[in-house]
Structures are given as structure tokens and as C-alpha cells.
Coordinates of C-alpha atoms in Angstrom, one line a residue:
X5 CA 8.4 33.2 22.2
X6 CA 7.3 35.7 19.5
X7 CA 7.2 39.3 20.7
X8 CA 3.6 40.6 21.1
X9 CA 2.4 43.2 18.7
X10 CA 2.0 46.8 19.8
X11 CA 0.1 49.9 18.8
X12 CA 2.2 52.2 16.8
X13 CA 1.0 55.3 18.5
X14 CA -1.3 56.7 21.2
X15 CA -3.7 58.3 18.6
X16 CA -3.8 55.1 16.8
X17 CA -4.8 53.2 19.8
X18 CA -7.5 55.8 20.7
X19 CA -9.0 55.8 17.3
X20 CA -9.1 52.0 17.2
X21 CA -10.7 51.7 20.6
X22 CA -13.2 54.5 19.8
X23 CA -14.0 52.6 16.5
X24 CA -14.6 49.5 18.5
X25 CA -17.0 51.4 20.8
X26 CA -18.7 53.3 18.2
X27 CA -21.1 51.0 16.2
X28 CA -24.6 50.7 14.7
X29 CA -26.2 51.3 18.1
X30 CA -24.7 54.8 18.3
X31 CA -26.6 55.8 15.1
X32 CA -29.8 53.8 15.1
X33 CA -30.5 53.1 18.8
X34 CA -29.3 55.9 21.1
X35 CA -31.0 59.0 19.5
X36 CA -34.4 57.3 19.6
X37 CA -33.9 55.9 23.1
X38 CA -33.0 59.5 24.3
X39 CA -36.1 61.0 22.6
X40 CA -38.5 58.3 23.8
X41 CA -37.3 58.4 27.4
X42 CA -37.3 62.1 28.4
X43 CA -34.8 63.7 26.0
X44 CA -32.3 65.7 27.7
X45 CA -33.3 64.0 31.1
X46 CA -32.4 60.7 29.6
X47 CA -29.1 62.1 28.2
X48 CA -28.1 63.5 31.6
X49 CA -28.8 60.1 33.2
X50 CA -26.9 58.3 30.5
X51 CA -23.9 60.6 30.7
X52 CA -23.8 60.0 34.5
X53 CA -23.8 56.2 33.9
X54 CA -21.4 56.2 31.1
X55 CA -18.8 58.3 32.8
X56 CA -19.2 56.5 36.2
X57 CA -19.9 52.8 35.3
X58 CA -18.9 52.5 31.6
X59 CA -15.6 54.4 32.0
X60 CA -14.7 52.6 35.1
X61 CA -15.2 49.2 33.5
X62 CA -13.2 50.3 30.5
X63 CA -10.3 51.3 32.6
X64 CA -10.5 47.9 34.2
X65 CA -10.4 46.1 30.9
X66 CA -7.5 48.1 29.6
X67 CA -5.6 47.6 32.9
X68 CA -6.3 43.7 32.9
X69 CA -5.2 43.5 29.3
X70 CA -2.0 45.4 29.6
X71 CA -1.1 43.7 32.9
X72 CA -1.3 40.2 31.5
X73 CA -0.3 41.0 27.9
X74 CA -2.9 38.5 26.9
X75 CA -6.4 38.8 25.2
X76 CA -9.6 37.8 27.0
X77 CA -9.2 34.0 27.8
X78 CA -5.5 34.3 28.6
X79 CA -6.0 37.4 30.9
X80 CA -8.6 35.6 33.0
X81 CA -6.7 32.4 33.1
X82 CA -3.5 34.0 34.2
X83 CA -5.1 34.8 37.5
X84 CA -7.2 31.6 38.0
X85 CA -8.1 28.6 35.8
X86 CA -11.6 28.7 37.3
X87 CA -12.1 32.1 35.5
X88 CA -11.2 30.9 32.1
X89 CA -14.9 30.5 31.2
X90 CA -15.5 34.3 31.7
X91 CA -12.9 34.9 28.9
X92 CA -14.5 32.2 26.7
X93 CA -17.9 33.9 27.1
X94 CA -16.3 37.1 25.6
X95 CA -14.8 35.2 22.6
X96 CA -18.2 33.5 22.0
X97 CA -20.0 36.9 22.3
X98 CA -17.7 38.3 19.6
X99 CA -18.0 35.3 17.4
X100 CA -21.8 35.2 17.6
X101 CA -22.1 39.0 17.1
X102 CA -20.1 38.4 13.9
X103 CA -22.7 35.9 12.9
X104 CA -25.2 38.7 12.1
X105 CA -23.2 42.0 12.2
X106 CA -21.6 41.7 8.8
X107 CA -25.1 41.1 7.4
X108 CA -26.1 44.6 8.5
X109 CA -22.7 46.0 7.4
X110 CA -23.4 44.6 4.0
X111 CA -26.8 46.3 3.9
X112 CA -25.0 49.5 4.6
X113 CA -22.5 49.0 1.7
X114 CA -25.5 48.1 -0.6
X115 CA -27.3 51.4 0.3
X116 CA -24.3 53.5 -0.6
X117 CA -24.5 51.9 -4.1
X118 CA -28.3 52.3 -4.2
X119 CA -28.0 56.0 -3.2
X120 CA -25.4 56.8 -5.8
X121 CA -27.2 55.0 -8.6
X122 CA -30.7 56.7 -7.9
X123 CA -32.3 53.3 -6.9
X124 CA -33.9 55.0 -3.8
X125 CA -35.4 58.0 -5.5
X126 CA -38.9 56.8 -5.2
X127 CA -39.9 57.7 -1.7
X128 CA -43.2 55.6 -1.8
X129 CA -41.4 52.3 -2.8
X130 CA -38.4 52.5 -0.3
X131 CA -40.2 50.4 2.5
X132 CA -41.2 47.6 0.1
X133 CA -37.7 47.8 -1.6
X134 CA -36.0 47.1 1.8
X135 CA -38.1 44.1 2.5
X136 CA -37.4 42.7 -1.0
X137 CA -33.7 43.4 -0.7
X138 CA -33.2 41.5 2.7
X139 CA -35.4 38.6 1.6
X140 CA -33.4 38.3 -1.8
X141 CA -31.3 35.1 -1.4
X142 CA -28.3 36.4 -3.5
X143 CA -27.8 40.2 -3.4
X144 CA -27.4 40.7 0.4
X145 CA -25.0 37.7 0.5
X146 CA -22.8 39.4 -2.0
X147 CA -22.6 42.6 0.0
X148 CA -22.2 40.8 3.2
X149 CA -19.1 39.0 1.8
X150 CA -17.5 42.2 0.7
X151 CA -18.0 43.7 4.1
X152 CA -16.4 40.6 5.7
X153 CA -13.5 40.6 3.2
X154 CA -12.8 44.2 4.4
X155 CA -12.6 43.0 7.9
X156 CA -10.4 40.0 7.0
X157 CA -8.0 42.2 5.0
X158 CA -7.6 44.7 7.8
X159 CA -7.1 42.3 10.7
X160 CA -4.8 40.1 8.7
X161 CA -2.4 43.0 8.4
X162 CA -2.0 43.1 12.1
X163 CA -2.3 45.7 14.9
X164 CA -0.2 48.6 13.8
X165 CA -0.3 47.9 10.1
X166 CA -3.9 46.9 9.8
X167 CA -6.3 47.9 12.6
X168 CA -4.5 51.0 13.7
X169 CA -3.9 52.2 10.1
X170 CA -7.5 51.7 9.2
X171 CA -8.9 53.3 12.3
X172 CA -6.7 56.4 11.8
X173 CA -8.6 56.9 8.5
X174 CA -12.0 55.5 9.3
X175 CA -12.7 57.3 12.6
X176 CA -11.9 60.9 11.4
X177 CA -13.9 60.1 8.2
X178 CA -16.9 59.1 10.3
X179 CA -16.8 62.3 12.3
X180 CA -16.4 64.5 9.3
X181 CA -19.4 62.7 7.6
X182 CA -21.6 63.1 10.6
X183 CA -20.6 66.7 10.9
X184 CA -21.5 67.3 7.3
X185 CA -25.0 65.6 7.7
X186 CA -25.6 67.6 10.9
X187 CA -25.0 71.0 9.3
X188 CA -27.5 70.1 6.6
X189 CA -30.1 68.5 9.1
X190 CA -30.2 71.4 11.5
X191 CA -30.8 73.9 8.7
X192 CA -34.0 72.3 7.4
X193 CA -37.4 73.9 8.0
X194 CA -38.9 72.6 11.2
X195 CA -35.6 71.1 12.5
X196 CA -36.1 72.5 15.9
X197 CA -38.6 69.9 16.7
X198 CA -36.1 67.2 16.2
X199 CA -33.6 68.9 18.4
X200 CA -36.3 69.3 21.0
X201 CA -37.2 65.6 20.8
X202 CA -33.7 64.6 21.6
X203 CA -32.5 67.3 24.0
X204 CA -35.4 68.9 25.8
X205 CA -35.5 67.5 29.3
X206 CA -38.9 65.8 30.3
X207 CA -38.5 64.3 33.7
X208 CA -42.1 63.1 33.7
X209 CA -40.9 60.5 31.3
X210 CA -38.2 59.2 33.7
X211 CA -39.1 56.0 35.4
X212 CA -37.2 52.9 36.7
X213 CA -37.3 51.5 33.2
X214 CA -35.6 54.6 31.9
X215 CA -32.8 54.3 34.5
X216 CA -32.3 50.6 33.3
X217 CA -32.4 51.7 29.7
X218 CA -29.8 54.4 30.3
X219 CA -27.6 52.0 32.3
X220 CA -27.8 49.3 29.6
X221 CA -27.0 51.8 26.8
X222 CA -24.0 53.2 28.8
X223 CA -22.6 49.8 29.3
X224 CA -23.2 48.2 26.0
X225 CA -22.4 51.2 23.8
X226 CA -18.7 51.0 24.9
X227 CA -18.1 47.4 23.6
X228 CA -17.6 46.2 27.2
X229 CA -18.0 42.7 28.6
X230 CA -16.8 40.9 25.4
X231 CA -13.1 41.1 25.5
X232 CA -12.5 43.8 22.9
X233 CA -11.0 46.4 25.3
X234 CA -9.0 43.7 27.1
X235 CA -7.6 42.5 23.8
X236 CA -6.8 46.1 22.7
X237 CA -5.3 46.8 26.0
X238 CA -3.0 43.8 25.7
X239 CA -1.2 45.6 22.8
X240 CA -0.6 48.8 24.8
X241 CA 2.8 50.1 25.7
X242 CA 3.6 50.6 29.5
X243 CA 4.1 54.2 28.8
X244 CA 0.4 54.9 28.1
X245 CA -1.8 56.5 30.8
X246 CA -4.8 54.2 30.8
X247 CA -7.5 56.5 32.6
X248 CA -6.8 59.3 30.3
X249 CA -7.0 57.2 27.2
X250 CA -10.2 55.5 28.5
X251 CA -11.8 59.0 29.1
X252 CA -11.0 60.1 25.5
X253 CA -12.4 56.9 24.0
X254 CA -15.5 57.3 26.1
X255 CA -16.0 60.9 25.1
X256 CA -15.6 60.1 21.5
X257 CA -18.2 57.4 21.7
X258 CA -20.7 59.6 23.5
X259 CA -20.0 62.5 21.0
X260 CA -20.7 60.3 18.0
X261 CA -24.0 59.1 19.6
X262 CA -25.2 62.6 20.1
X263 CA -23.9 63.8 16.7
X264 CA -25.8 61.0 15.1
X265 CA -29.0 62.1 16.8
X266 CA -28.6 65.7 15.7
X267 CA -27.8 64.5 12.1
X268 CA -31.0 62.3 11.9
X269 CA -33.8 63.5 14.0
X270 CA -34.1 67.2 12.9
X271 CA -34.4 65.9 9.3
X272 CA -36.9 63.3 10.3
X273 CA -39.2 65.8 12.0
X274 CA -38.7 68.4 9.1
X275 CA -40.3 65.9 6.8
X276 CA -43.1 64.8 9.2
X277 CA -41.7 61.3 9.8
X278 CA -42.4 59.4 13.0
X279 CA -39.4 58.7 15.2
X280 CA -38.3 55.1 15.3
X281 CA -35.2 53.0 15.9
X282 CA -33.2 50.1 14.4
X283 CA -33.1 48.9 10.9
X284 CA -36.4 50.6 10.2
X285 CA -34.9 53.9 10.9
X286 CA -31.8 53.8 8.8
X287 CA -32.9 51.6 5.9
X288 CA -36.5 52.9 5.5
X289 CA -37.2 56.2 7.2
X290 CA -33.8 57.9 6.5
X291 CA -33.7 57.0 2.8
X292 CA -37.4 58.3 2.4
X293 CA -36.0 61.6 3.8
X294 CA -33.3 61.7 1.3
X295 CA -35.7 60.8 -1.6
X296 CA -37.8 63.8 -0.5
X297 CA -34.8 66.2 -0.7
X298 CA -34.9 66.0 -4.4
X299 CA -31.7 66.2 -6.6
X300 CA -29.3 66.6 -3.7
X301 CA -30.8 63.6 -1.8
X302 CA -28.6 60.9 -3.4
X303 CA -25.5 62.7 -2.3
X304 CA -26.6 63.0 1.4
X305 CA -27.9 59.4 1.2
X306 CA -24.4 58.2 0.1
X307 CA -22.7 60.2 2.8
X308 CA -25.0 58.8 5.5
X309 CA -24.5 55.2 4.4
X310 CA -20.8 55.6 4.1
X311 CA -20.8 56.8 7.6
X312 CA -22.9 53.8 8.8
X313 CA -20.7 51.5 7.0
X314 CA -17.6 53.0 8.7
X315 CA -19.3 52.8 12.1
X316 CA -20.2 49.0 11.5
X317 CA -16.7 48.3 10.1
X318 CA -14.6 49.8 13.0
X319 CA -16.7 47.7 15.4
X320 CA -16.7 44.5 13.5
X321 CA -12.8 44.6 13.1
X322 CA -12.5 44.7 16.9
X323 CA -14.8 41.7 17.2
X324 CA -12.9 39.7 14.7
X325 CA -9.7 40.6 16.5
X326 CA -11.1 39.1 19.8
X327 CA -11.4 35.8 18.2
X328 CA -8.2 36.0 16.3
X329 CA -6.3 37.0 19.4
X330 CA -7.7 33.9 21.2
X331 CA -6.5 31.7 18.4
X332 CA -3.0 33.3 18.5
X333 CA -2.5 33.4 22.3
X334 CA -4.2 30.2 23.3
X335 CA -3.9 28.0 20.1
X336 CA -0.5 29.2 18.9
X337 CA -1.9 29.9 15.4
X338 CA -0.2 32.5 13.0
X339 CA -2.1 35.7 12.6
X340 CA -3.1 35.2 9.0
X341 CA -4.1 31.6 9.5
X342 CA -6.3 32.6 12.4
X343 CA -7.9 35.4 10.5
X344 CA -8.7 33.2 7.5
X345 CA -10.0 30.4 9.7
X346 CA -12.2 32.7 11.9
X347 CA -13.3 34.6 8.9
X348 CA -14.3 31.4 6.9
X349 CA -16.6 30.3 9.8
X350 CA -18.1 33.7 10.0
X351 CA -18.9 33.7 6.3
X352 CA -21.0 30.4 7.0
X353 CA -22.8 32.0 10.0
X354 CA -23.4 35.2 8.0
X355 CA -24.9 33.3 5.2
X356 CA -27.2 31.5 7.6
X357 CA -28.3 34.8 9.2
X358 CA -28.8 36.5 5.9
X359 CA -30.9 33.7 4.5
X360 CA -33.0 33.4 7.6
X361 CA -34.5 36.8 6.8
X362 CA -35.7 35.3 3.4
X363 CA -35.8 31.8 1.9
X364 CA -34.7 30.1 5.2
X365 CA -37.2 32.1 7.4
X366 CA -39.0 28.9 8.2
X367 CA -35.9 27.4 9.8
X368 CA -35.8 28.4 13.4
X369 CA -33.8 27.6 16.7
X370 CA -35.9 28.1 19.7
X371 CA -38.6 29.9 17.7
X372 CA -36.4 32.4 16.1
X373 CA -34.3 32.5 12.9
X374 CA -30.4 32.5 12.8
X375 CA -30.1 36.3 12.7
X376 CA -32.3 36.7 15.8
X377 CA -30.8 33.8 17.5
X378 CA -27.3 35.3 17.4
X379 CA -28.6 38.7 18.3
X380 CA -30.7 37.7 21.3
X381 CA -28.1 35.2 22.6
X382 CA -25.4 37.9 22.8
X383 CA -27.3 41.0 23.5
X384 CA -29.7 39.6 26.4
X385 CA -27.4 37.0 27.9
X386 CA -23.7 36.8 27.0
X387 CA -22.8 40.4 27.1
X388 CA -24.6 41.3 30.4
X389 CA -23.3 38.3 32.2
X390 CA -19.7 38.8 30.7
X391 CA -19.8 42.4 32.0
X392 CA -20.8 41.3 35.5
X393 CA -18.2 38.7 35.7
X394 CA -15.6 41.2 34.4
X395 CA -16.5 43.6 37.2
X396 CA -16.4 40.8 39.8
X397 CA -13.1 39.6 38.5
X398 CA -11.5 43.1 38.5
X399 CA -12.7 43.9 42.0
X400 CA -12.3 40.5 43.7
X401 CA -9.7 38.4 41.9
X402 CA -7.2 40.8 40.3
X403 CA -4.8 42.2 43.1
X404 CA -5.5 45.7 44.1
X405 CA -1.7 46.3 43.8
X406 CA -1.7 45.1 40.2
X407 CA -4.5 47.5 39.2
X408 CA -2.8 50.5 41.0
X409 CA 0.5 49.6 39.3
X410 CA -1.1 49.7 35.9
X411 CA -3.3 52.8 36.4
X412 CA -0.3 54.9 37.8
X413 CA 2.3 53.4 35.4
X414 CA 4.2 51.9 38.4
X415 CA 3.8 55.0 40.4
X416 CA 5.0 57.4 37.8
X417 CA 1.6 59.0 37.0
X418 CA -1.0 60.3 39.4
X419 CA -4.6 58.7 39.5
X420 CA -6.1 60.5 42.5
X421 CA -9.4 58.8 42.0
X422 CA -8.0 55.3 42.4
X423 CA -9.7 54.4 45.6
X424 CA -13.1 55.8 44.4
X425 CA -12.7 53.8 41.1
X426 CA -11.6 50.6 42.9
X427 CA -14.6 50.8 45.2
X428 CA -17.0 51.3 42.3
X429 CA -15.6 48.3 40.6
X430 CA -15.6 46.1 43.7
X431 CA -18.9 46.9 45.2
X432 CA -21.2 49.1 43.1
X433 CA -20.7 48.1 39.4
X434 CA -21.2 44.3 39.8
X435 CA -24.7 44.9 41.3
X436 CA -25.6 47.5 38.8
X437 CA -24.6 45.3 35.7
X438 CA -26.3 42.2 37.5
X439 CA -29.5 44.2 37.6
X440 CA -29.2 44.9 33.8
X441 CA -28.3 41.3 33.2
X442 CA -31.4 40.0 35.0
X443 CA -33.7 42.5 33.3
X444 CA -32.3 41.5 29.8
X445 CA -32.6 37.7 30.6
X446 CA -36.1 38.0 31.9
X447 CA -37.1 40.1 28.9
X448 CA -36.4 37.1 26.5
X449 CA -39.7 35.7 25.2
X450 CA -38.3 32.5 24.0
X451 CA -37.9 30.4 27.2
X452 CA -35.9 27.6 25.4
X453 CA -33.3 30.2 24.0
X454 CA -32.9 31.6 27.6
X455 CA -32.3 28.2 29.1
X456 CA -29.9 27.3 26.3
X457 CA -27.8 30.4 26.7
X458 CA -27.6 30.1 30.6
X459 CA -26.8 26.3 30.0
X460 CA -23.9 27.3 27.8
X461 CA -22.5 29.6 30.5
X462 CA -22.9 26.9 33.2
X463 CA -21.3 24.3 31.2
X464 CA -18.3 26.7 30.4
X465 CA -18.0 27.5 34.0
X466 CA -17.8 23.8 35.1
X467 CA -15.3 22.8 32.5
X468 CA -13.3 26.1 32.4
X469 CA -9.9 24.8 33.4
X470 CA -9.9 22.8 30.1
X471 CA -10.9 25.6 27.9
X472 CA -7.6 27.4 27.4

């Protein structure tokens, strides 16, 4: 049996895992959610959830991955055939996310070029330009392909030689770029209003919905529930201390989210723009701000979109690796063959997603285009249920002794909080994540899509012993 790949260094693993956790949501979703849900009050609630629930689940994923030495599907199956479906849900989640994520990564790459060449110097035309760009049947496809090729080349090089080497360059680059943007943003006239929007506690805005939003953000922002951290954990040396590494990864993810907010919102308020989130924030509002800055605007625009591209790339690499690791572990394929096979299919789904925003907008599945279909299916159904199943699996299926053995390195390291952590995983977190799952599923407007997603999970559960 071929020896399993390993991370070359602790710092390399931490950078790769943090890169997996850090994604587009840190930059275009978290800052707005904070400001719109009570500012500092939301951040305090979010920090509580992320370091109690998110961190606990990440520790469990690392432990399960390293204990079994297998990626998502194999890790679940090694304990029980009946749990194979939970791993398959993770692989499908990663695969479907890669159906639309490279499209947005391609947009980011395109906007680096547009910033440097002065194509976004007219603030009044930027909104229409974005609509025209994503509706173009050719240009976004080219950039999406370039972005996917970057992913394929990195993952094909393996763990230490590809993913780790790239992460050691990309993550520090992201932090430096965001710090550079932050220094400029906070020195703009009126920047204090943006800082107030994000950080000033307003507990009158806190409601039950706020708590759910904070809990959902804490869970999903760490790339949990889709097998990424199980897969990355499976390549870990037995010498590594899992709780400490998970804490550092979580802190880096939170730090990037807060840094992104400080980089964007002071500038947004300085130029009198309305706070928003999502693609509208980063591809319309932010470029308008840079256009208003005058001659220096293109430089800051390019820096911002390089940072956005890096955040997208570090996440998408881990998603591709989840699928590739399944093909290697369970199908016996060589790494390069599995990368090219998975990447080839993702090119097709990416093309469908991109065209669904333009010439194929009339082609729908359950009332939505391909882009939204992949997005809703994963964000509202697969990830939440996958996370809930993971917590149940860790608390009720994996032996307590196995977890203790992994988290203390066979008794060589201290983990004084083990019993507290174990009770959280066993009793508290499954209920908390189940609430998020129910809220997400019931929030889906397309009933047919909701039934379809749940039916897939039910079918996988029934036939799980044959899915390895």
C-alpha cells in the first residue's frame, strides 16, 4: 500500500488549514453581517460561538482525520458502513461548491486586470459594467478557466509540494495586502463612521435571528461539515498537537474577517456609500470607491482584488482536494489522474454556472439557474446537515478513548478541557447545528429544490454501505 502523503511542516499545515477556512465569505459577508446585526454586540456573540462551537468541531474533524488516516468517506466508513453517506455528503458539498466558486474566483482575477488597466476609472459606469461582464458568454469563462487551472496545478503537485507550498506564500500575502488596505482605509476622512458601524455594540439590534446568524457564520466560516478539515487532518503527523493547531487556524480565520471589515467599511462610509454584502459589495461598491480615489485608485483596486483572489484560491484548493482525496482513497486513482478527472468535470459545471447568469438564464432547475442551484443546495442543505452529522458521529460513534488518544498524542500532551469539549460535541453542538440546519432549510423559497436536496441525503443514507 502506498504511503500516505504528509504535511512538510507545522506552519505549512496551519497556513493551508487557515487558507481553507478563509474564503470569500470573510470578505464580503462577515463585515456586513456584523454591522447590520448590532456591530460589536454581534462580534462578541460570534466570537463566543466560533471559539466554543466552531473550534470544537474543527478539533473533532482533525482528530477523526488523523485517527483514521483517511479523507471524509473513508474516515466515516472505517467506524461504520452505515455512516458512509455522511462522508459522501461532504464530498458532494465540495464538488457542488466548486460548481460555482471558480466562477467568482474568475471574476476576482478579471477585476485585478480591469483595475490595473484603468477599465474601472468611471465610477458612474461600474454597476452596469459588472452586469454586462457576468452576462458576457465568453469573457467570464476565460477567467474562470484560468482560476481553475491554478487550482488544478496546485493540487496536482500534492500535499507538501503543492497545497502547502502555495499556502505558505498565499496566506501571508493575503494578510499583508489586507493590512495595507486597512492602513489606507482608516486614514480616510469620515472613516470613524465605518469603524462604528462594525464595532460599536448595539444590543437593541440583537434578536433570536441575530443569534442564529452568528451561529451560522461561526460554523460555516471555518470550512466545517464538508470534509476539508478531516481530509487535511488525515495528512497530519502524530507529533502535532491538534487543539493548539485548531486554535491558531480559528484565530487566523477570525482575524482575516475582522481585518477585511476594517479594510472595507471605513472607506465605504468615507465616500457616502450604503453598506451592503455579497458580490454587489466587492464588484460594484468597492470599485466605485477606488474610482473616486483618483490616480491612486487603480493601485488599491488591484491590491484588493488580488487579496480577494487569494482568499478564493486558498479555499477552492481545499475543496478540490476533498474530491481528489476521495478518488485516491476510495477509488485507488493516482493523484494527477484524480485531479484532472475532477477538474475536468468542474470545468463543465463552472461553464454552466457562468452561462446561467447570461445567455442560459432561462434554463432553470427548480426555478433557479445553475449558479444558484449549486449555491443553495450546499449552503442551505448539505453543509448544515453534514455538520450536524459530523457532531453526532464524533460524539456518539467514535470511541471516546480514540478521541482522547488523538487530542493528547497518546497521553504525551495535556488537554485539560477534554471532558468539557467532549460533552459539547456529544450533547450541545448537535442540537445547535440542527437548529441552524432547520432554519436554513425552511428558508429555501424553492420547495422543489428543498425536497430534492433532502431526497439526495435520504437516498445516500439508505444505500450508504455501497458508496465507498
